[in-house]
Each structure stands twice: as structure tokens, then as C-alpha cells.
Coordinates of C-alpha atoms in Angstrom, one line a residue:
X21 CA -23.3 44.5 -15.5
X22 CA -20.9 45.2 -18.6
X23 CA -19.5 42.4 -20.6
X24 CA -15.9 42.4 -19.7
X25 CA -16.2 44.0 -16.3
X26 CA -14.3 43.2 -13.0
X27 CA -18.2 41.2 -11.3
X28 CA -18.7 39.1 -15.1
X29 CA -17.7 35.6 -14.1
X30 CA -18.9 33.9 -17.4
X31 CA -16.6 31.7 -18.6
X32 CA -16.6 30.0 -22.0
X33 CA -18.1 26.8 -21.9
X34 CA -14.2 24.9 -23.6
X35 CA -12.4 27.0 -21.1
X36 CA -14.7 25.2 -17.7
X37 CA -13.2 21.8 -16.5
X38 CA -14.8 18.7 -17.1
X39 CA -15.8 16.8 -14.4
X40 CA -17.7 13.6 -15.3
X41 CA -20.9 13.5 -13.2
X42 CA -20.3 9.6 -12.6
X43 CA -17.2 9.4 -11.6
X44 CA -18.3 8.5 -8.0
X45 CA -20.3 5.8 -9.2
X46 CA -17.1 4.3 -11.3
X47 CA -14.8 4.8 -8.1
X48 CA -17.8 3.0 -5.9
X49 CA -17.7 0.0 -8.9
X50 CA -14.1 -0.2 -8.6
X51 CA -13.7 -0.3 -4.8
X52 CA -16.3 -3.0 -4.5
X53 CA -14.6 -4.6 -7.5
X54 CA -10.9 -4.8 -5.9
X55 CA -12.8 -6.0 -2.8
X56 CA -14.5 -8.9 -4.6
X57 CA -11.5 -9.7 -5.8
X58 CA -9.4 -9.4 -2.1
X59 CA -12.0 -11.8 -0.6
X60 CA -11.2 -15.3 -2.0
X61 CA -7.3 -14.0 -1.2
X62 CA -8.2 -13.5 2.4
X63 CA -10.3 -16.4 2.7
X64 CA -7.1 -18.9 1.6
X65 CA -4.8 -17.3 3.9
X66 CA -6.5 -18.0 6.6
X67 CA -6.8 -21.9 6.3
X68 CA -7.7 -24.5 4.3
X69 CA -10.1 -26.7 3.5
X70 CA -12.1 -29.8 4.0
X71 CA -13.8 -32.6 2.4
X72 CA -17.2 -33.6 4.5
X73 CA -18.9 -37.0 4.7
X74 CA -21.2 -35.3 2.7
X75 CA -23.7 -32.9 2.5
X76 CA -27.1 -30.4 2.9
X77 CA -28.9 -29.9 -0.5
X78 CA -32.6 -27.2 -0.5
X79 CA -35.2 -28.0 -3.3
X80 CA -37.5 -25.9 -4.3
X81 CA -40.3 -27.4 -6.4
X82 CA -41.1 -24.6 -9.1
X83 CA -44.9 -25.8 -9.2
X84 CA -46.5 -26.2 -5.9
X85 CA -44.2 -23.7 -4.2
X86 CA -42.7 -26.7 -1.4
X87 CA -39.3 -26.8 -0.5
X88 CA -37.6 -29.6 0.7
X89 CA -33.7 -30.3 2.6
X90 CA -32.2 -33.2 1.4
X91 CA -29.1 -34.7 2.8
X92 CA -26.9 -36.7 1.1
X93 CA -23.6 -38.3 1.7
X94 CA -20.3 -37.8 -0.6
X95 CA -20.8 -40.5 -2.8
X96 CA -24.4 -41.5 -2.8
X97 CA -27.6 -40.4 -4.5
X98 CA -31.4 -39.4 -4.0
X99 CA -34.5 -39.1 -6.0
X100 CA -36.2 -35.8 -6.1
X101 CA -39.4 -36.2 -8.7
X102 CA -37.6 -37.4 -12.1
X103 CA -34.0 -36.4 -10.6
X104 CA -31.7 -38.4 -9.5
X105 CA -28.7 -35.9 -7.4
X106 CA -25.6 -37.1 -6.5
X107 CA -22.9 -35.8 -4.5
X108 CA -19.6 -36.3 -5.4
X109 CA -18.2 -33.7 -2.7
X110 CA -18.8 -31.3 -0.7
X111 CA -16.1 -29.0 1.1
X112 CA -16.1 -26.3 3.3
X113 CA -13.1 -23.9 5.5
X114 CA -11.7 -25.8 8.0
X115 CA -13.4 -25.4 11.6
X116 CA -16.4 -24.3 9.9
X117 CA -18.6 -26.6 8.3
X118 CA -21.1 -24.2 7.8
X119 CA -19.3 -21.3 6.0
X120 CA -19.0 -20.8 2.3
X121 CA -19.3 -24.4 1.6
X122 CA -19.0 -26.1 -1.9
X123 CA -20.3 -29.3 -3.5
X124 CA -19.2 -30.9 -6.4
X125 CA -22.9 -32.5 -7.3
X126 CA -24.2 -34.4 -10.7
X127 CA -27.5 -34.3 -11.4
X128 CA -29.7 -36.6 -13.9
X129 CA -33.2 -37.1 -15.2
X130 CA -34.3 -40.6 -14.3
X131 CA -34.5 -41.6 -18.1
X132 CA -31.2 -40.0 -19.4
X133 CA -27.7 -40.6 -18.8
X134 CA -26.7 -37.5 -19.8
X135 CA -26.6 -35.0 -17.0
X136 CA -28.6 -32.2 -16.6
X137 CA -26.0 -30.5 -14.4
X138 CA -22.1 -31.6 -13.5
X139 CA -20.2 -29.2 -11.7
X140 CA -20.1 -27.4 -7.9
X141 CA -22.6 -25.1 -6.0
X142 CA -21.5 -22.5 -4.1
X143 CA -24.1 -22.0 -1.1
X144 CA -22.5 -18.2 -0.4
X145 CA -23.6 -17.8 -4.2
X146 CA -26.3 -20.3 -5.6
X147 CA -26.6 -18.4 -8.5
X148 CA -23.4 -18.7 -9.6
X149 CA -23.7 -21.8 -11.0
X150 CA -27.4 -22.9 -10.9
X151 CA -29.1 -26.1 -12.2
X152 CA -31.4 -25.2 -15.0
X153 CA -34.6 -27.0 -14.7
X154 CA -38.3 -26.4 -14.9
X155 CA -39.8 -27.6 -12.1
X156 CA -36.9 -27.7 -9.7
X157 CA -34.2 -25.0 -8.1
X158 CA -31.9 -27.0 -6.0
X159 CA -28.9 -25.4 -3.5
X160 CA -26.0 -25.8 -1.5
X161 CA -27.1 -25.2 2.2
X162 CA -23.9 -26.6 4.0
X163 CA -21.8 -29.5 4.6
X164 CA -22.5 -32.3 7.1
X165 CA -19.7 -34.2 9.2
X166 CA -21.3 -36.7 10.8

């Protein structure tokens, strides 16, 4: 074929449209972002919630691999090696005790009064907001009502 003729198709490389070969990648990112972010919105409409009579923490003990359910109720505390957890909440969606639930937990070495950790776990996301410790990795598993 001649340069120029009716069958050349070659066209020059500024004159081609650009089409970014990740654009379905970035659309995929920002659906499942605007999702993430339409969750916690669907999850208050539909009720509210409650505070339980307390609540069921999991261990894990870093070193010799146990784990080890601990349940505690809002307001009291348990040993766990050199820690010493307590609960100050836990909440969960109304009707469901088990679902997405919360707790509000402070957590101290036996010879300090500062805390190692002060804030809430989320048991849908226990890496969220972890407890950062050597020996121990300790999760919201649910709250108890009775």
C-alpha cells in the first residue's frame, strides 16, 4: 500500500484519543468508595442503638499462639497476663446484639496508670482501631445482654 491511499489507516499518534488504561480500576475505587461511605448512612436509618450489660472480648496471646474469650461487664475489669481491660461500654444496633457491635474499652499494664489503649473497637473492623502490644491482640467479638 501507498502512503496516502484510500486502505492506509495510520493515524498520527497526537491525532488518536487517549484513553487511560486504568480508568476501570479508578471507577471500581470510586463505586466501592461511595458505597463505604453509604453504609454507616443506611445503617442509622434503620434504627438505633443500644448500650449492653457488657460485653465479649477475644485474646490472642502473640507467644504461645492461645486464644482466649473473655467476658466482661460494662463497668468492670479482668486480668489478661500484665493487663488489666476494662469495659466502659459496649453497644450494638438495636434487636441485634450480635451485629457490628462497639466497645468503648481502657486497657492498662498492671504497673502503669497510664493506658496502653483508651478508645472503642469495632468488631466488623478490629483493625481499625487496634491495641498495640507485644504479646497480646485483643478484639471486640459481640455484646452480651444478660
Amino acid at each position: 500500500m501507498r502512503p496516502g491511499s484510500l486502505n492506509d489507516r495510520t493515524v498520527a499518534p497526537e491525532a488518536r484519543p487517549q484513553v487511560s488504561r486504568n480508568s476501570g480500576g479508578l471507577m471500581k475505587k470510586l463505586l466501592m468508595a461511595a458505597l463505604l461511605l453509604a453504609a454507616p448512612l443506611h445503617a442509622q436509618e434503620d434504627g438505633q442503638v443500644a448500650s449492653a450489660t457488657g460485653g465479649v472480648l477475644r485474646a490472642l496471646d502473640k507467644i504461645s499462639g492461645n486464644t482466649i474469650d473473655l467476658e466482661i461487664t460494662r463497668g468492670d475489669s479482668q486480668s489478661l497476663g500484665n493487663l488489666q481491660i476494662t469495659m466502659v461500654d459496649c453497644r450494638y444496633p438495636v434487636g441485634d446484639p450480635a451485629a457490628n457491635a462497639y466497645a468503648a474499652l481502657e486497657i492498662t499494664e498492671n504497673d502503669s496508670a497510664d493506658p496502653l489503649y483508651s478508645g472503642w473497637m469495632i468488631a466488623s473492623a478490629p483493625a481499625l482501631h487496634a491495641l498495640e502490644h507485644f504479646r497480646y491482640d485483643i478484639w471486640v467479638i459481640r455484646c452480651s445482654t444478660s
